[in-house]
Coordinates of C-alpha atoms and ligand atoms in Angstrom, one line a residue:
M1 CA 170.0 39.0 -35.0
N2 CA 172.1 36.1 -36.3
K3 CA 169.7 33.2 -36.3
T4 CA 168.1 31.7 -39.4
T5 CA 164.7 31.3 -37.5
D6 CA 164.7 35.3 -36.9
I7 CA 165.6 36.0 -40.4
A8 CA 162.7 33.5 -41.3
A9 CA 160.1 35.3 -39.0
L10 CA 161.4 39.0 -40.4
A11 CA 160.9 37.7 -44.1
K12 CA 157.5 36.4 -43.1
D13 CA 156.5 39.5 -41.4
V14 CA 157.9 41.7 -44.3
Q15 CA 155.7 39.6 -46.6
A16 CA 152.9 40.2 -44.5
G17 CA 153.2 43.9 -45.2
N18 CA 154.1 44.9 -41.6
R19 CA 155.4 48.3 -41.8
R20 CA 157.5 48.0 -38.5
A21 CA 159.1 44.8 -39.8
L22 CA 159.9 46.6 -43.1
A23 CA 161.8 49.5 -41.4
R24 CA 163.6 46.7 -39.6
A25 CA 164.5 45.0 -42.7
I26 CA 165.8 48.0 -44.4
T27 CA 167.5 49.3 -41.2
L28 CA 169.6 45.8 -41.4
V29 CA 170.2 46.2 -45.4
E30 CA 171.6 49.7 -44.6
S31 CA 173.9 48.5 -41.9
G32 CA 177.5 48.6 -42.9
R33 CA 178.4 45.8 -40.2
K34 CA 179.4 42.3 -41.5
D35 CA 177.2 40.3 -39.5
H36 CA 174.3 42.3 -40.6
R37 CA 175.2 42.1 -44.0
E38 CA 175.1 38.6 -44.2
D39 CA 171.8 38.6 -42.3
A40 CA 170.5 41.0 -44.8
L41 CA 171.3 38.7 -47.8
A42 CA 169.9 35.8 -46.2
L43 CA 166.6 38.2 -45.9
L44 CA 166.7 39.0 -49.2
D45 CA 167.4 35.6 -50.4
A46 CA 164.4 34.4 -48.2
L47 CA 162.1 37.1 -49.8
G48 CA 162.8 36.2 -53.2
T49 CA 161.7 38.6 -56.4
K50 CA 158.0 37.1 -56.7
K51 CA 156.2 40.7 -56.8
Q52 CA 156.9 43.5 -58.7
A53 CA 156.0 46.9 -57.9
L54 CA 155.8 50.1 -60.3
R55 CA 159.0 51.7 -59.4
I56 CA 158.9 55.4 -60.2
G57 CA 161.9 57.4 -60.3
L58 CA 161.0 61.6 -59.3
S59 CA 164.2 64.0 -59.8
G60 CA 164.0 67.6 -59.2
T61 CA 165.9 70.4 -57.6
P62 CA 165.4 71.7 -53.9
G63 CA 162.5 73.8 -54.0
V64 CA 160.7 72.7 -56.7
G65 CA 157.8 70.9 -55.0
K66 CA 159.3 67.3 -54.5
S67 CA 157.7 66.6 -51.1
T68 CA 154.6 68.5 -52.0
F69 CA 153.9 66.5 -55.2
I70 CA 154.7 63.0 -52.8
E71 CA 152.4 63.9 -50.6
S72 CA 149.4 64.8 -52.8
F73 CA 150.4 61.9 -55.4
G74 CA 150.9 59.6 -53.1
L75 CA 147.5 60.2 -51.1
M76 CA 145.4 60.1 -54.6
L77 CA 147.2 56.4 -55.0
T78 CA 146.4 55.4 -51.5
G79 CA 142.9 56.7 -52.1
M80 CA 142.5 54.3 -55.3
G81 CA 143.4 51.4 -52.7
K82 CA 147.1 51.5 -53.8
R83 CA 149.9 50.9 -51.5
V84 CA 152.6 53.5 -51.5
A85 CA 156.1 53.3 -50.4
V86 CA 158.3 56.6 -50.6
L87 CA 162.5 56.1 -50.6
A88 CA 165.1 58.6 -51.3
V89 CA 168.6 58.5 -52.9
D90 CA 170.6 61.5 -51.4
P91 CA 174.3 60.9 -52.2
S92 CA 175.6 63.9 -50.8
S93 CA 174.2 63.6 -47.3
A94 CA 171.1 63.4 -45.6
R95 CA 170.4 66.7 -45.9
S96 CA 169.7 68.6 -48.9
G97 CA 168.8 72.2 -49.5
G98 CA 167.6 72.6 -45.9
S99 CA 165.2 69.7 -46.1
I100 CA 165.8 65.9 -45.7
L101 CA 164.8 64.0 -48.5
G102 CA 162.0 61.3 -47.7
D103 CA 161.5 63.2 -44.7
K104 CA 158.1 62.4 -42.9
T105 CA 157.3 65.8 -41.7
R106 CA 157.4 67.2 -45.0
M107 CA 154.6 64.7 -45.9
D108 CA 152.9 64.4 -42.8
H109 CA 149.3 63.1 -44.2
L110 CA 150.8 60.5 -46.2
A111 CA 153.3 59.6 -43.4
R112 CA 149.8 58.9 -41.1
D113 CA 148.2 56.8 -44.2
P114 CA 148.4 53.0 -43.1
N115 CA 148.8 52.4 -46.8
A116 CA 152.0 54.6 -47.1
F117 CA 155.8 53.7 -46.0
I118 CA 158.0 56.6 -46.0
R119 CA 161.4 55.7 -45.6
P120 CA 164.2 59.2 -45.3
S121 CA 167.7 59.0 -47.0
P122 CA 170.5 57.0 -45.1
S123 CA 173.0 59.2 -44.2
Q124 CA 175.7 58.1 -46.5
T125 CA 178.5 59.5 -48.6
Q126 CA 179.4 56.9 -50.9
L127 CA 177.1 56.7 -54.1
G128 CA 178.1 53.0 -54.6
G129 CA 176.7 52.3 -51.1
V130 CA 173.8 54.4 -51.5
A131 CA 173.0 52.8 -54.7
R132 CA 173.0 49.0 -53.4
R133 CA 171.2 49.8 -50.0
S134 CA 168.5 51.8 -51.6
R135 CA 168.3 48.8 -54.5
E136 CA 167.6 46.9 -51.6
A137 CA 165.5 48.9 -50.0
V138 CA 163.3 48.9 -53.1
A139 CA 163.3 44.9 -53.2
L140 CA 162.2 45.0 -49.6
C141 CA 159.2 47.3 -50.5
E142 CA 158.2 45.0 -53.2
A143 CA 158.5 41.8 -51.2
A144 CA 155.9 44.0 -48.4
G145 CA 153.6 44.3 -51.2
F146 CA 153.6 47.6 -52.2
D147 CA 151.9 48.5 -55.6
V148 CA 154.1 51.7 -56.2
V149 CA 157.5 52.6 -54.9
L150 CA 158.5 56.2 -55.1
I151 CA 162.1 56.7 -55.3
E152 CA 162.8 60.5 -54.6
T153 CA 166.4 62.0 -55.5
V154 CA 167.8 65.7 -56.0
G155 CA 169.0 66.6 -59.0
V156 CA 172.6 66.5 -58.4
G157 CA 175.4 64.8 -59.9
Q158 CA 174.7 61.2 -60.5
S159 CA 172.0 60.4 -58.4
E160 CA 169.4 60.6 -61.5
T161 CA 171.3 57.9 -63.4
V162 CA 171.4 55.8 -60.2
V163 CA 167.8 56.2 -59.7
A164 CA 167.1 55.7 -63.2
Q165 CA 168.7 52.4 -63.2
M166 CA 166.4 51.2 -60.6
A167 CA 162.9 52.7 -61.9
D168 CA 160.5 51.7 -64.7
L169 CA 159.5 55.3 -64.9
F170 CA 161.5 58.3 -64.4
V171 CA 159.7 61.7 -63.5
L172 CA 161.9 65.1 -63.5
L173 CA 159.7 67.7 -61.6
L174 CA 160.4 71.3 -62.9
A175 CA 159.4 74.7 -61.8
P176 CA 157.9 77.4 -64.0
A177 CA 161.0 79.1 -65.8
G178 CA 161.5 83.0 -66.3
G179 CA 161.9 83.7 -70.0
D180 CA 162.8 81.1 -72.7
E181 CA 165.9 79.1 -71.4
L182 CA 165.7 75.6 -70.5
Q183 CA 166.6 76.2 -66.7
G184 CA 170.0 74.9 -67.5
V185 CA 168.7 71.0 -67.2
K186 CA 171.1 69.0 -68.7
R187 CA 170.5 66.8 -71.8
G188 CA 171.8 63.8 -70.2
I189 CA 168.6 64.2 -67.6
M190 CA 166.4 65.2 -70.3
E191 CA 167.1 61.9 -71.8
M192 CA 166.1 59.8 -69.2
A193 CA 163.0 61.6 -68.4
D194 CA 159.7 59.4 -69.2
L195 CA 157.6 62.4 -68.2
I196 CA 158.2 66.2 -67.5
L197 CA 155.7 67.6 -64.8
V198 CA 156.1 71.4 -64.5
N199 CA 154.8 72.2 -61.4
K200 CA 153.4 75.1 -59.4
A201 CA 150.6 75.8 -62.4
D202 CA 148.4 77.7 -60.1
G203 CA 147.7 81.3 -59.5
D204 CA 150.3 83.6 -60.9
L205 CA 152.4 81.4 -62.0
K206 CA 150.1 79.5 -64.0
A207 CA 150.9 81.1 -67.4
Q208 CA 154.5 80.8 -66.8
A209 CA 154.2 77.2 -66.1
T210 CA 152.0 76.7 -69.3
R211 CA 154.7 78.5 -71.3
T212 CA 157.7 76.3 -69.8
C213 CA 155.7 73.0 -70.6
A214 CA 155.4 73.8 -74.2
D215 CA 159.4 74.8 -74.2
Y216 CA 160.0 71.3 -72.7
A217 CA 157.3 69.5 -74.9
G218 CA 159.4 71.1 -77.9
A219 CA 163.1 70.1 -76.4
L220 CA 161.4 66.6 -76.0
R221 CA 160.4 66.5 -79.5
L222 CA 163.8 67.2 -80.6
L223 CA 165.6 64.4 -78.9
R224 CA 166.4 61.0 -80.5
K225 CA 163.3 58.8 -80.5
R226 CA 163.7 55.8 -77.8
P227 CA 162.9 52.1 -78.3
Q228 CA 161.2 52.3 -75.0
D229 CA 158.6 54.7 -75.9
P230 CA 155.1 54.7 -77.6
D231 CA 154.2 57.4 -79.6
G232 CA 153.8 60.8 -78.1
F233 CA 156.5 59.6 -75.1
P234 CA 158.5 61.4 -73.4
K235 CA 155.8 64.0 -72.6
A236 CA 155.6 67.2 -70.5
L237 CA 152.6 68.1 -68.4
T238 CA 151.7 71.0 -66.0
I239 CA 150.6 70.2 -62.7
S240 CA 150.0 71.7 -59.1
A241 CA 150.9 69.5 -56.6
L242 CA 149.7 72.3 -54.0
K243 CA 146.0 72.6 -55.6
V244 CA 146.1 68.9 -56.4
E245 CA 145.7 69.7 -60.1
G246 CA 146.7 67.6 -63.2
L247 CA 147.8 64.7 -60.7
Q248 CA 145.2 62.1 -62.1
T249 CA 146.4 62.9 -65.8
A250 CA 149.9 62.6 -64.7
W251 CA 148.8 58.9 -63.4
A252 CA 147.0 58.2 -66.5
E253 CA 149.9 59.1 -68.5
M254 CA 152.4 56.8 -66.4
E255 CA 149.7 53.8 -66.7
T256 CA 149.4 54.2 -70.5
L257 CA 153.2 53.8 -70.7
T258 CA 153.5 51.2 -68.0
D259 CA 150.8 49.2 -69.8
W260 CA 152.5 49.6 -73.2
R261 CA 155.9 48.7 -72.0
R262 CA 154.3 45.7 -70.6
D263 CA 152.7 44.7 -73.5
S264 CA 155.7 45.4 -75.5
G265 CA 157.9 43.1 -73.6
I266 CA 160.2 46.3 -73.0
W267 CA 159.2 46.2 -69.2
N268 CA 161.0 43.0 -68.7
V269 CA 163.9 43.8 -70.9
T270 CA 164.5 46.8 -68.9
R271 CA 164.4 45.2 -65.4
K272 CA 166.9 42.6 -66.9
A273 CA 169.2 45.1 -68.1
Q274 CA 169.1 47.1 -64.7
A275 CA 169.8 43.5 -63.1
S276 CA 172.8 43.3 -65.2
Y277 CA 173.9 46.6 -64.6
W278 CA 173.8 46.4 -60.9
F279 CA 175.3 43.2 -60.9
E280 CA 178.4 44.8 -62.7
Q281 CA 178.6 47.8 -60.4
D282 CA 178.5 45.2 -57.7
V283 CA 181.2 42.9 -58.6
R284 CA 183.4 46.1 -59.9
N285 CA 182.8 48.3 -56.2
G286 CA 183.6 44.8 -54.4
L287 CA 186.6 44.2 -56.3
L288 CA 187.6 47.5 -55.4
A289 CA 187.0 47.5 -51.8
L290 CA 188.3 44.1 -51.4
L291 CA 191.8 45.3 -53.0
M292 CA 191.5 48.1 -50.9
E293 CA 191.4 46.0 -47.7
D294 CA 195.0 44.8 -48.6
P295 CA 197.2 47.5 -47.0
Q296 CA 199.9 47.1 -49.8
T297 CA 197.5 47.4 -52.4
A298 CA 195.8 50.6 -50.6
E299 CA 199.4 51.8 -50.4
R300 CA 200.3 51.5 -54.2
M301 CA 197.0 52.7 -54.8
K302 CA 197.7 56.0 -52.8
T303 CA 201.4 56.2 -54.5
A304 CA 199.9 55.9 -57.6
Q305 CA 197.0 58.5 -57.3
D306 CA 199.9 61.0 -56.1
D307 CA 201.9 60.1 -59.2
V308 CA 199.0 61.0 -61.3
K309 CA 197.9 64.3 -59.8
S310 CA 201.9 65.7 -59.6
G311 CA 202.1 64.6 -63.2
R312 CA 205.2 62.2 -62.5
K313 CA 203.0 59.0 -63.9
S314 CA 200.5 58.9 -66.7
P315 CA 197.1 57.5 -65.4
T316 CA 198.0 54.6 -67.7
A317 CA 201.5 53.9 -66.3
A318 CA 200.0 54.8 -62.7
A319 CA 197.0 52.2 -63.3
A320 CA 199.8 49.5 -64.4
S321 CA 201.9 49.8 -61.3
V322 CA 198.7 49.4 -58.9
L323 CA 197.7 46.2 -61.6
Q324 CA 201.0 44.5 -62.1
P325 CA 201.4 43.2 -58.7
L326 CA 198.3 41.7 -58.4
R327 CA 198.5 40.1 -62.0
D328 CA 201.9 38.6 -60.8
L329 CA 200.1 37.3 -57.4
L330 CA 197.2 35.8 -59.7
G331 CA 199.9 34.3 -61.9
T332 CA 198.3 36.3 -65.1
R333 CA 200.4 37.9 -67.7
V334 CA 199.5 41.0 -69.7
S335 CA 197.5 40.5 -72.5
Ligands
GDP401 P1 161.3 70.0 -52.7 O1 162.4 70.9 -51.9 O2 161.2 69.8 -54.0 O3 160.7 68.8 -51.9 O4 159.9 71.1 -52.6 P2 158.9 71.5 -51.3 O5 157.7 70.5 -51.6 O6 159.2 71.4 -50.0 O7 158.0 72.7 -51.9 C1 158.9 73.8 -52.0 C2 158.1 75.2 -52.2 O8 157.3 75.3 -53.0 C3 157.0 75.2 -50.3 O9 156.6 76.4 -50.1 C4 156.0 74.4 -51.1 O10 154.5 75.3 -50.9 C5 155.8 75.2 -52.5 N1 155.1 74.6 -53.7 C6 155.2 73.2 -54.0 N2 154.2 72.7 -55.0 C7 153.6 73.9 -55.3 C8 152.7 74.0 -56.1 O11 151.9 73.2 -57.0 N3 152.0 75.2 -56.3 C9 152.6 76.1 -55.8 N4 152.3 77.6 -56.0 N5 153.5 76.4 -54.5 C10 154.2 74.8 -54.6

């Protein structure tokens, strides 16, 4: 697929909302091949950034009920006439906790819904690469006219930050906790959440879920007030993804928050800040990749790394040993 005409045709099909074309387009942006990369950039360029979907980031540890939630919540939205895309960001591997993120078999009703599109996570190990590809996949889903893009991730390492930086809303899914401990949820993740949904509020777990929810509501009130929130947000609610309870309320809260952010201009400010963030990340990652293509620099990098690990050099001195030859090459001086 190297001819401009093919890219133009693919762009047209994506814009027409053709799911097969969208799947092909995502495969193209996920490819690491140089010629594919050129085509991917041409495609993204042809599609532009006209349409905006509501991008919802969703995080939770394995077993908390993410796929059950996406299935129930997604079907509720398609039932309202909305088109829903589901993407996954999984930096560790395509497999997490025995289940594949975004796997269609975990959401088989939604997968068969003509108004839904589900894309499993690419098997990639490097977070930077995953982030860029996921971001581009989100843009493709927007171009294909989806109203809501759900971006799923497991609660590991930095993946929440990556997802939060490409989402308009960040939803944290939790399970009912025994006792009154806050399940070791890191403060940083709590601070990212716009909505905490305590799942499995049904049957024997209902009372426990209600208590857990109250604990989190209390913890959220203690956090610093954020400029991007109207009164009462971030919020904690109980839901049952399995019994399809509380999902209408959760959606209503998401809409309230979204409307407020749109009206106050915060929506646009956030999207612009995210675009700047990703631009900087791309330049940073790109520069490093570019430098590592040079065998001499790659060798110096390795030596410097060994020197730091063995304590022979300080991080500052080791970094200078890599950077100074490059400065010499560019003819600049250390400032
Ligand atoms: P994921 O790993 O986060 O995607 O979690 P799953 O959606 O695969 O759910 C893990 C387990 O929790 C499954 O056995 C689900 O049936 C169960 N589960 C999910 N949601 C609920 C719920 O609302 N109530 C109850 N009781 N079980 C649930």
